[in-house]
Backbone as a chain_set.jsonl record, in Angstrom:
{"seq": "XXXXXXXXXXXXXXXXXXXXXXXXXXXXXXXXXXXXXXXXXXXXXXXXXXXXXXXXXXXXXXXXXXXXXXXXXXXXXXXXXXXXXXXXXXXXXXXXXXXXXXXXXXXXXXXXXXXXXXXXXXXXXXXXXXXXXXXXXXXXXXXXXXXXXXXXXXX", "coords": {"N": [[66.866, 201.402, 61.812], [67.348, 198.189, 60.715], [66.211, 196.041, 58.116], [65.511, 193.781, 59.708], [64.984, 194.958, 62.022], [67.297, 195.588, 63.501], [69.429, 198.08, 65.113], [70.979, 200.484, 62.966], [74.041, 201.862, 62.492], [75.077, 205.26, 61.759], [77.733, 206.898, 60.758], [81.027, 208.808, 60.608], [83.015, 207.995, 57.773], [86.057, 205.806, 57.983], [89.292, 205.166, 56.825], [89.435, 202.402, 56.866], [87.1, 201.464, 56.268], [86.748, 201.68, 53.607], [87.22, 199.399, 51.887], [84.723, 198.107, 52.319], [82.882, 199.861, 51.301], [83.281, 199.898, 48.679], [81.692, 197.9, 47.091], [79.161, 198.934, 47.171], [79.869, 201.545, 45.843], [80.414, 200.242, 43.48], [77.923, 199.156, 42.848], [76.247, 201.504, 42.326], [77.624, 202.602, 40.306], [77.115, 200.811, 38.312], [74.244, 201.053, 38.133], [74.101, 203.503, 36.983], [73.93, 205.887, 34.196], [76.43, 205.865, 33.241], [77.555, 203.452, 33.084], [78.824, 202.2, 31.132], [81.416, 203.162, 31.169], [84.34, 201.829, 32.177], [84.613, 200.429, 35.284], [86.782, 201.461, 37.866], [88.645, 200.404, 40.482], [90.788, 201.93, 41.748], [90.474, 204.637, 41.271], [87.871, 204.954, 42.384], [88.857, 204.473, 45.176], [90.488, 206.811, 45.308], [88.62, 208.821, 45.192], [87.195, 208.369, 47.469], [88.94, 208.837, 49.474], [89.421, 211.704, 48.874], [86.782, 212.768, 49.493], [86.737, 211.991, 51.989], [88.766, 213.667, 52.99], [87.79, 216.182, 52.827], [85.951, 216.138, 54.991], [83.567, 214.866, 54.519], [82.299, 212.318, 54.232], [80.246, 209.806, 54.826], [78.823, 206.852, 56.33], [76.541, 204.184, 56.479], [76.047, 201.414, 58.641], [75.458, 198.178, 59.139], [75.92, 195.871, 61.605], [78.648, 195.824, 61.247], [78.861, 195.67, 58.481], [78.97, 197.694, 55.577], [76.168, 199.441, 54.588], [75.257, 201.694, 53.372], [76.092, 204.767, 51.988], [77.31, 208.154, 51.677], [78.955, 210.675, 50.048], [81.104, 213.641, 49.525], [82.364, 216.741, 47.955], [83.818, 219.905, 48.617], [83.805, 223.271, 47.181], [84.732, 226.372, 45.796], [82.281, 228.959, 45.225], [81.621, 229.817, 41.923], [81.624, 232.604, 41.141], [82.498, 233.938, 43.495], [84.692, 232.83, 45.425], [85.068, 232.943, 48.084], [82.811, 232.023, 49.154], [81.723, 229.006, 50.21], [80.723, 225.843, 48.744], [78.944, 222.776, 48.71], [78.909, 219.554, 47.226], [77.378, 216.386, 46.543], [79.0, 213.379, 45.498], [78.764, 210.635, 45.684], [76.191, 208.649, 46.43], [74.481, 205.998, 47.951], [72.3, 203.338, 48.833], [72.106, 200.136, 50.009], [69.933, 198.115, 48.199], [68.318, 196.279, 49.617], [68.066, 197.338, 52.137], [66.638, 199.707, 51.785], [63.972, 202.109, 52.072], [63.775, 202.137, 54.855], [64.509, 204.371, 56.235], [67.256, 204.872, 56.129], [68.605, 206.195, 54.055], [67.601, 208.882, 54.524], [68.709, 209.363, 57.006], [71.489, 209.135, 56.327], [71.524, 211.382, 54.435], [70.861, 213.458, 56.378], [73.149, 213.244, 58.087], [75.276, 214.034, 56.281], [74.615, 216.455, 55.731], [74.709, 217.873, 58.131], [77.494, 217.688, 58.507], [78.29, 219.331, 56.509], [77.128, 221.722, 57.116], [78.52, 222.185, 59.664], [81.188, 222.518, 58.553], [80.873, 225.178, 57.651], [79.636, 225.483, 55.035], [77.975, 227.03, 52.537], [75.745, 226.052, 50.777], [74.478, 222.845, 50.108], [74.451, 220.307, 47.551], [72.442, 217.981, 46.257], [72.342, 215.188, 43.894], [70.353, 213.34, 41.62], [69.836, 210.023, 40.108], [68.387, 209.489, 37.015], [68.028, 206.915, 36.428], [67.386, 205.39, 38.677], [64.875, 205.071, 40.672], [63.724, 207.8, 40.38], [61.465, 209.31, 41.289], [60.964, 208.609, 43.933], [63.275, 209.661, 44.904], [63.18, 212.212, 44.342], [60.978, 212.971, 45.966], [62.073, 212.454, 48.675], [64.186, 214.329, 48.79], [62.657, 216.768, 48.368], [61.025, 216.569, 50.735], [63.051, 216.806, 52.682], [63.733, 219.45, 52.507], [64.95, 220.342, 50.183], [65.246, 222.161, 46.921], [64.642, 222.038, 43.543], [67.08, 223.384, 41.452], [68.627, 223.321, 39.255], [69.186, 221.628, 36.199], [70.786, 218.88, 34.739], [72.074, 218.063, 31.77], [73.515, 215.499, 29.8], [75.961, 214.259, 27.433], [77.708, 212.089, 25.492], [80.864, 212.71, 24.156]], "CA": [[66.761, 200.092, 61.805], [67.53, 197.493, 59.332], [64.716, 195.307, 57.668], [65.377, 192.852, 60.724], [64.797, 195.656, 63.392], [68.532, 195.964, 64.336], [69.748, 199.38, 64.697], [71.876, 200.911, 61.993], [74.985, 202.936, 62.967], [75.625, 206.082, 60.862], [78.925, 207.588, 61.284], [82.015, 209.194, 59.562], [83.936, 206.843, 57.276], [87.347, 205.749, 58.137], [89.916, 204.509, 55.605], [89.443, 200.888, 57.234], [85.696, 201.258, 55.728], [86.767, 201.796, 52.018], [86.752, 198.128, 51.023], [83.253, 197.793, 52.416], [82.191, 200.85, 50.517], [83.509, 199.493, 47.172], [80.742, 197.167, 46.447], [78.23, 200.068, 46.998], [80.264, 202.341, 44.695], [80.178, 199.515, 42.196], [76.379, 199.096, 42.563], [75.932, 202.846, 41.946], [78.164, 202.628, 38.971], [76.347, 199.837, 37.365], [73.221, 201.554, 37.932], [74.148, 204.766, 36.425], [74.155, 205.812, 32.763], [77.843, 205.857, 33.019], [77.989, 202.22, 33.403], [79.758, 201.815, 29.867], [82.976, 203.684, 31.321], [85.079, 200.803, 33.099], [84.757, 200.774, 36.88], [88.328, 201.485, 38.163], [88.91, 200.517, 41.977], [91.8, 202.959, 42.448], [89.728, 205.723, 41.125], [86.908, 204.878, 43.418], [89.632, 204.839, 46.374], [90.916, 208.187, 45.43], [87.566, 209.474, 45.359], [86.716, 208.146, 48.781], [90.075, 209.642, 50.14], [89.123, 213.006, 48.689], [85.514, 212.906, 50.219], [87.04, 211.951, 53.565], [89.65, 214.757, 53.383], [86.867, 217.289, 53.067], [85.043, 215.778, 55.954], [82.368, 214.689, 53.831], [82.176, 210.994, 53.894], [79.398, 209.082, 55.847], [78.469, 205.549, 56.062], [75.635, 203.407, 57.368], [76.594, 200.253, 58.973], [74.643, 197.063, 59.986], [76.73, 194.924, 62.356], [80.024, 195.746, 60.545], [78.783, 195.691, 57.059], [78.51, 198.938, 55.072], [74.932, 199.154, 53.813], [74.853, 202.849, 52.811], [77.222, 205.666, 51.872], [77.253, 209.357, 50.96], [80.265, 211.298, 50.135], [80.919, 214.772, 48.675], [83.334, 217.56, 48.105], [83.541, 221.23, 48.642], [84.385, 224.073, 46.204], [84.28, 227.744, 45.786], [81.286, 229.351, 44.262], [82.435, 230.268, 40.601], [81.701, 233.999, 40.994], [82.814, 234.334, 44.667], [85.439, 231.797, 46.028], [84.865, 233.202, 49.628], [81.551, 231.359, 49.427], [82.035, 227.534, 49.994], [79.648, 225.007, 48.503], [79.333, 221.312, 48.632], [77.933, 218.598, 46.407], [77.36, 215.035, 46.571], [79.424, 212.726, 44.38], [78.315, 209.323, 45.476], [75.154, 208.171, 47.544], [73.86, 204.617, 47.526], [71.841, 202.504, 49.896], [71.923, 198.731, 49.383], [68.401, 197.996, 47.886], [67.731, 195.552, 50.667], [67.946, 198.4, 53.144], [65.813, 200.969, 51.289], [62.567, 202.231, 52.728], [63.907, 202.001, 56.325], [64.943, 205.663, 56.7], [68.555, 205.178, 56.079], [68.951, 207.319, 53.106], [67.37, 210.036, 55.115], [69.778, 209.522, 58.002], [72.591, 209.642, 55.518], [71.314, 212.848, 54.265], [70.959, 214.386, 57.589], [74.486, 213.246, 58.532], [76.229, 214.824, 55.547], [74.032, 218.027, 55.759], [75.304, 218.238, 59.514], [78.959, 217.922, 58.245], [78.479, 220.42, 55.536], [76.841, 222.871, 57.978], [79.669, 222.382, 60.505], [82.337, 223.119, 57.688], [80.586, 226.512, 57.008], [79.37, 225.458, 53.715], [76.703, 227.855, 52.22], [74.938, 225.279, 50.13], [74.795, 221.565, 49.964], [73.64, 219.961, 46.569], [72.271, 216.595, 45.942], [71.836, 214.949, 42.538], [69.728, 212.035, 41.596], [70.047, 209.317, 38.738], [67.167, 209.166, 36.218], [67.751, 205.449, 36.161], [67.146, 204.769, 39.946], [63.802, 205.589, 41.584], [63.749, 209.205, 40.664], [60.316, 209.876, 41.95], [61.272, 208.486, 45.394], [64.464, 210.305, 45.296], [62.619, 213.58, 44.291], [60.107, 213.245, 47.265], [62.867, 212.454, 49.705], [64.851, 215.575, 48.596], [61.673, 217.845, 48.706], [60.637, 216.396, 52.237], [64.224, 217.367, 53.437], [63.841, 220.784, 52.185], [65.713, 220.63, 48.812], [64.391, 222.673, 45.907], [65.242, 221.999, 42.38], [67.598, 224.55, 41.098], [69.256, 223.105, 37.908], [68.903, 220.296, 35.58], [71.874, 218.552, 34.229], [72.028, 217.229, 30.669], [74.78, 215.028, 29.328], [76.147, 213.746, 26.047], [79.088, 211.576, 25.097], [81.499, 213.396, 23.02]], "C": [[66.693, 199.452, 60.556], [66.315, 196.6, 59.085], [64.613, 194.236, 58.827], [65.086, 193.557, 62.034], [66.202, 195.858, 64.077], [68.948, 197.298, 64.002], [70.937, 199.62, 63.735], [72.842, 202.017, 62.593], [75.321, 203.893, 61.666], [76.55, 206.899, 61.306], [79.893, 208.054, 60.069], [82.699, 207.884, 59.132], [85.215, 206.999, 57.674], [88.029, 204.906, 57.002], [89.735, 202.928, 55.665], [88.042, 200.58, 56.431], [85.58, 201.139, 54.138], [86.498, 200.596, 51.447], [85.303, 197.815, 51.14], [82.441, 198.736, 51.716], [82.208, 200.46, 48.949], [82.392, 198.7, 46.572], [79.365, 198.115, 46.237], [78.566, 200.925, 45.825], [80.012, 201.516, 43.437], [78.699, 199.43, 41.718], [75.784, 200.424, 41.922], [76.493, 202.979, 40.566], [77.419, 201.989, 37.99], [75.11, 200.355, 37.118], [72.964, 202.932, 37.083], [74.156, 204.535, 34.884], [75.647, 205.842, 32.381], [78.309, 204.372, 32.971], [78.909, 201.541, 32.367], [81.222, 202.204, 30.303], [83.248, 202.329, 32.441], [85.069, 201.277, 34.426], [86.102, 200.435, 37.119], [88.407, 201.56, 39.751], [89.591, 201.57, 42.362], [91.105, 204.232, 42.142], [88.803, 205.903, 42.266], [87.832, 205.283, 44.82], [90.186, 206.228, 46.591], [89.764, 209.054, 45.772], [86.988, 209.635, 46.993], [87.661, 209.036, 49.872], [89.736, 211.245, 50.149], [87.94, 213.391, 49.527], [85.904, 212.856, 51.638], [88.053, 213.205, 53.882], [89.022, 216.021, 53.422], [86.045, 217.185, 54.403], [83.779, 215.265, 55.641], [81.943, 213.259, 53.33], [81.377, 210.257, 54.92], [78.878, 207.79, 55.618], [77.329, 205.293, 56.927], [76.055, 202.08, 57.453], [75.745, 199.277, 59.769], [75.636, 195.797, 60.48], [77.949, 194.806, 61.508], [80.02, 195.561, 59.13], [78.174, 197.088, 56.46], [77.323, 198.669, 54.228], [74.603, 200.495, 53.096], [76.09, 203.752, 52.871], [76.882, 206.972, 51.169], [78.458, 210.069, 51.196], [80.131, 212.625, 49.151], [82.163, 215.662, 48.751], [82.917, 219.035, 48.192], [84.309, 222.097, 47.643], [83.941, 225.35, 46.423], [83.333, 228.087, 44.871], [81.983, 230.169, 43.132], [82.552, 231.673, 40.618], [82.089, 234.656, 42.38], [83.439, 233.174, 45.451], [85.382, 231.892, 47.577], [83.678, 232.446, 50.032], [81.763, 229.877, 49.035], [80.749, 226.837, 49.71], [79.992, 223.632, 48.554], [78.388, 220.415, 47.8], [78.247, 217.198, 46.608], [78.028, 214.362, 45.375], [79.1, 211.23, 44.318], [77.29, 209.298, 46.796], [74.509, 207.12, 46.926], [73.421, 203.905, 48.904], [71.62, 201.306, 49.307], [70.364, 198.625, 49.224], [67.725, 197.219, 48.816], [67.637, 196.32, 51.95], [67.217, 199.606, 52.911], [64.729, 200.874, 51.958], [62.514, 202.095, 54.204], [64.474, 203.202, 56.923], [66.489, 205.773, 56.818], [69.093, 206.1, 55.244], [68.849, 208.647, 53.77], [68.291, 210.209, 56.313], [71.127, 209.782, 57.488], [72.656, 211.052, 55.163], [71.495, 213.768, 55.343], [72.337, 214.383, 58.088], [75.372, 214.108, 57.508], [75.77, 216.243, 55.514], [74.801, 218.61, 57.119], [76.785, 218.465, 59.34], [79.201, 219.21, 57.453], [78.242, 221.853, 56.35], [78.169, 223.126, 58.876], [80.948, 222.936, 59.846], [81.979, 224.468, 57.322], [80.132, 226.527, 55.71], [77.974, 226.293, 53.493], [75.52, 227.039, 51.741], [75.334, 223.838, 50.026], [73.864, 221.09, 48.691], [73.712, 218.364, 46.561], [71.931, 216.352, 44.542], [71.038, 213.58, 42.722], [69.873, 211.461, 40.057], [68.6, 209.34, 38.219], [66.963, 207.648, 36.142], [67.54, 204.669, 37.589], [66.165, 205.568, 40.75], [63.8, 207.136, 41.598], [62.592, 209.756, 41.342], [60.464, 209.769, 43.5], [62.379, 209.409, 45.869], [64.097, 211.883, 45.383], [61.774, 213.979, 45.629], [61.01, 213.139, 48.461], [63.583, 213.846, 49.834], [63.812, 216.814, 49.019], [61.321, 217.789, 50.276], [61.707, 216.967, 53.096], [64.449, 218.788, 53.23], [64.566, 221.374, 50.981], [64.8, 221.23, 47.864], [65.237, 222.392, 44.454], [65.857, 223.35, 41.875], [68.353, 224.594, 39.519], [68.988, 221.805, 37.383], [70.202, 220.076, 34.558], [71.54, 217.722, 32.875], [73.426, 216.541, 30.317], [74.884, 214.179, 27.986], [77.569, 213.287, 25.948], [79.749, 212.263, 24.031], [82.743, 212.821, 22.458]], "O": [[66.168, 199.907, 59.539], [65.461, 196.51, 59.967], [63.487, 193.744, 58.912], [64.946, 192.899, 63.065], [66.207, 196.299, 65.226], [68.887, 197.718, 62.846], [71.88, 198.832, 63.813], [72.359, 203.004, 63.147], [75.777, 203.382, 60.643], [76.277, 207.655, 62.238], [79.685, 207.799, 58.883], [82.919, 206.924, 59.87], [85.666, 208.139, 57.775], [87.4, 204.073, 56.348], [89.867, 202.244, 54.651], [87.9, 199.448, 55.968], [84.629, 200.656, 53.523], [85.644, 200.538, 50.562], [84.689, 197.316, 50.196], [81.266, 198.426, 51.516], [81.288, 200.695, 48.165], [82.197, 198.928, 45.378], [78.639, 197.998, 45.25], [77.761, 201.078, 44.906], [79.468, 202.018, 42.453], [78.31, 199.579, 40.559], [74.903, 200.358, 41.064], [75.781, 203.481, 39.695], [77.103, 202.535, 36.933], [74.691, 200.228, 35.967], [71.882, 203.318, 36.642], [74.319, 203.445, 34.336], [75.975, 205.84, 31.194], [79.511, 204.164, 32.81], [79.61, 200.559, 32.614], [82.168, 201.589, 29.811], [82.464, 201.972, 33.321], [85.467, 202.405, 34.715], [86.611, 199.386, 36.727], [88.255, 202.65, 40.304], [89.139, 202.24, 43.29], [91.257, 205.034, 43.062], [88.905, 206.862, 43.032], [87.546, 206.293, 45.463], [90.344, 206.755, 47.693], [89.909, 209.964, 46.588], [86.522, 210.63, 47.548], [87.251, 209.71, 50.817], [89.762, 211.935, 51.168], [88.088, 214.35, 50.284], [85.411, 213.654, 52.435], [88.08, 213.667, 55.022], [89.591, 216.954, 53.988], [85.5, 218.201, 54.833], [82.912, 215.231, 56.514], [81.368, 213.052, 52.262], [81.96, 210.095, 55.992], [78.414, 207.647, 54.487], [77.089, 205.968, 57.928], [76.435, 201.523, 56.423], [75.372, 199.53, 60.914], [76.008, 194.905, 59.718], [78.254, 193.696, 61.071], [81.075, 195.309, 58.547], [77.076, 197.519, 56.809], [77.35, 197.852, 53.308], [73.714, 200.469, 52.245], [76.999, 203.544, 53.675], [76.215, 206.928, 50.136], [78.986, 210.129, 52.306], [79.313, 212.715, 48.235], [83.011, 215.36, 49.59], [81.777, 219.371, 47.872], [85.41, 221.699, 47.263], [82.942, 225.578, 47.105], [83.416, 227.619, 43.736], [82.796, 231.061, 43.38], [83.587, 232.113, 40.115], [82.015, 235.883, 42.447], [82.666, 232.528, 46.158], [85.656, 230.9, 48.253], [83.518, 232.219, 51.231], [81.941, 229.503, 47.876], [79.739, 227.158, 50.337], [81.163, 223.264, 48.461], [77.174, 220.62, 47.767], [79.411, 216.875, 46.842], [77.67, 214.729, 44.256], [79.117, 210.594, 43.264], [77.532, 209.795, 47.896], [74.058, 207.115, 45.781], [74.129, 203.928, 49.911], [71.031, 201.24, 48.228], [69.624, 199.047, 50.113], [66.512, 197.407, 48.909], [67.029, 195.762, 52.864], [67.168, 200.485, 53.771], [64.374, 199.806, 52.457], [61.444, 201.958, 54.797], [64.92, 203.129, 58.068], [66.986, 206.656, 57.517], [70.018, 206.813, 55.633], [69.755, 209.475, 53.683], [68.615, 211.371, 56.559], [71.883, 210.547, 58.086], [73.577, 211.809, 55.472], [72.213, 214.763, 55.241], [72.778, 215.447, 58.523], [76.189, 214.883, 58.004], [76.572, 217.144, 55.27], [75.404, 219.683, 57.106], [77.321, 219.372, 59.976], [80.117, 219.999, 57.682], [78.964, 222.845, 56.256], [78.79, 224.185, 58.784], [81.693, 223.703, 60.457], [82.812, 225.031, 56.612], [80.198, 227.615, 55.137], [77.017, 226.161, 54.255], [74.4, 227.259, 52.203], [76.529, 223.599, 49.854], [72.671, 221.394, 48.698], [74.699, 217.663, 46.782], [71.271, 217.204, 43.947], [71.072, 212.88, 43.735], [69.991, 212.161, 39.052], [67.677, 209.209, 39.022], [65.873, 207.167, 35.833], [67.53, 203.438, 37.614], [66.495, 206.558, 41.403], [63.864, 207.737, 42.67], [62.797, 210.761, 42.021], [60.137, 210.694, 44.243], [62.428, 209.861, 47.013], [64.551, 212.656, 46.227], [61.877, 215.055, 46.217], [60.639, 213.85, 49.395], [63.559, 214.444, 50.909], [64.111, 217.67, 49.852], [61.33, 218.802, 50.976], [61.407, 217.557, 54.134], [65.398, 219.311, 53.815], [64.759, 222.575, 50.788], [63.615, 220.899, 47.909], [66.454, 222.573, 44.411], [65.158, 224.363, 41.89], [68.57, 225.59, 38.829], [68.572, 220.914, 38.124], [70.564, 220.924, 33.742], [70.767, 216.767, 32.942], [74.446, 217.161, 30.616], [73.941, 213.508, 27.567], [78.508, 214.01, 26.28], [79.143, 212.389, 22.966], [83.301, 213.369, 21.507]]}, "num_chains": 1, "name": "protein.A"}
């Protein structure tokens, strides 16, 4: 349900949805530590096409407006390419729609697709700059365990 009690549709994204995903991708970009890198619309479109080509792009929609998105890619485990893994590359819920279970529904949707594709493991990341304690709690309650910690540095 959205904040007004209207049912939210969670479904696979289609190319026609990409324009509606762009504002969410922009909001994610602007909230990240990478916001100093110029936002490039064409790059985002390529990323969305890549996620969709893997079957790993899910949206939440409220009466025709995209209010949440999760997308990822699959790849071979570095020491055994026969084992396929997946990782999230974008996940965002419009702040006005948070705390209504939409993020959890998106998470379940992408996990289901990863399972159906035969992926061994699905990995989610979180931004230190966007509600890290809430994100940690959501991941833990969904059965995720911390396995790695990423550090980044501009070079």
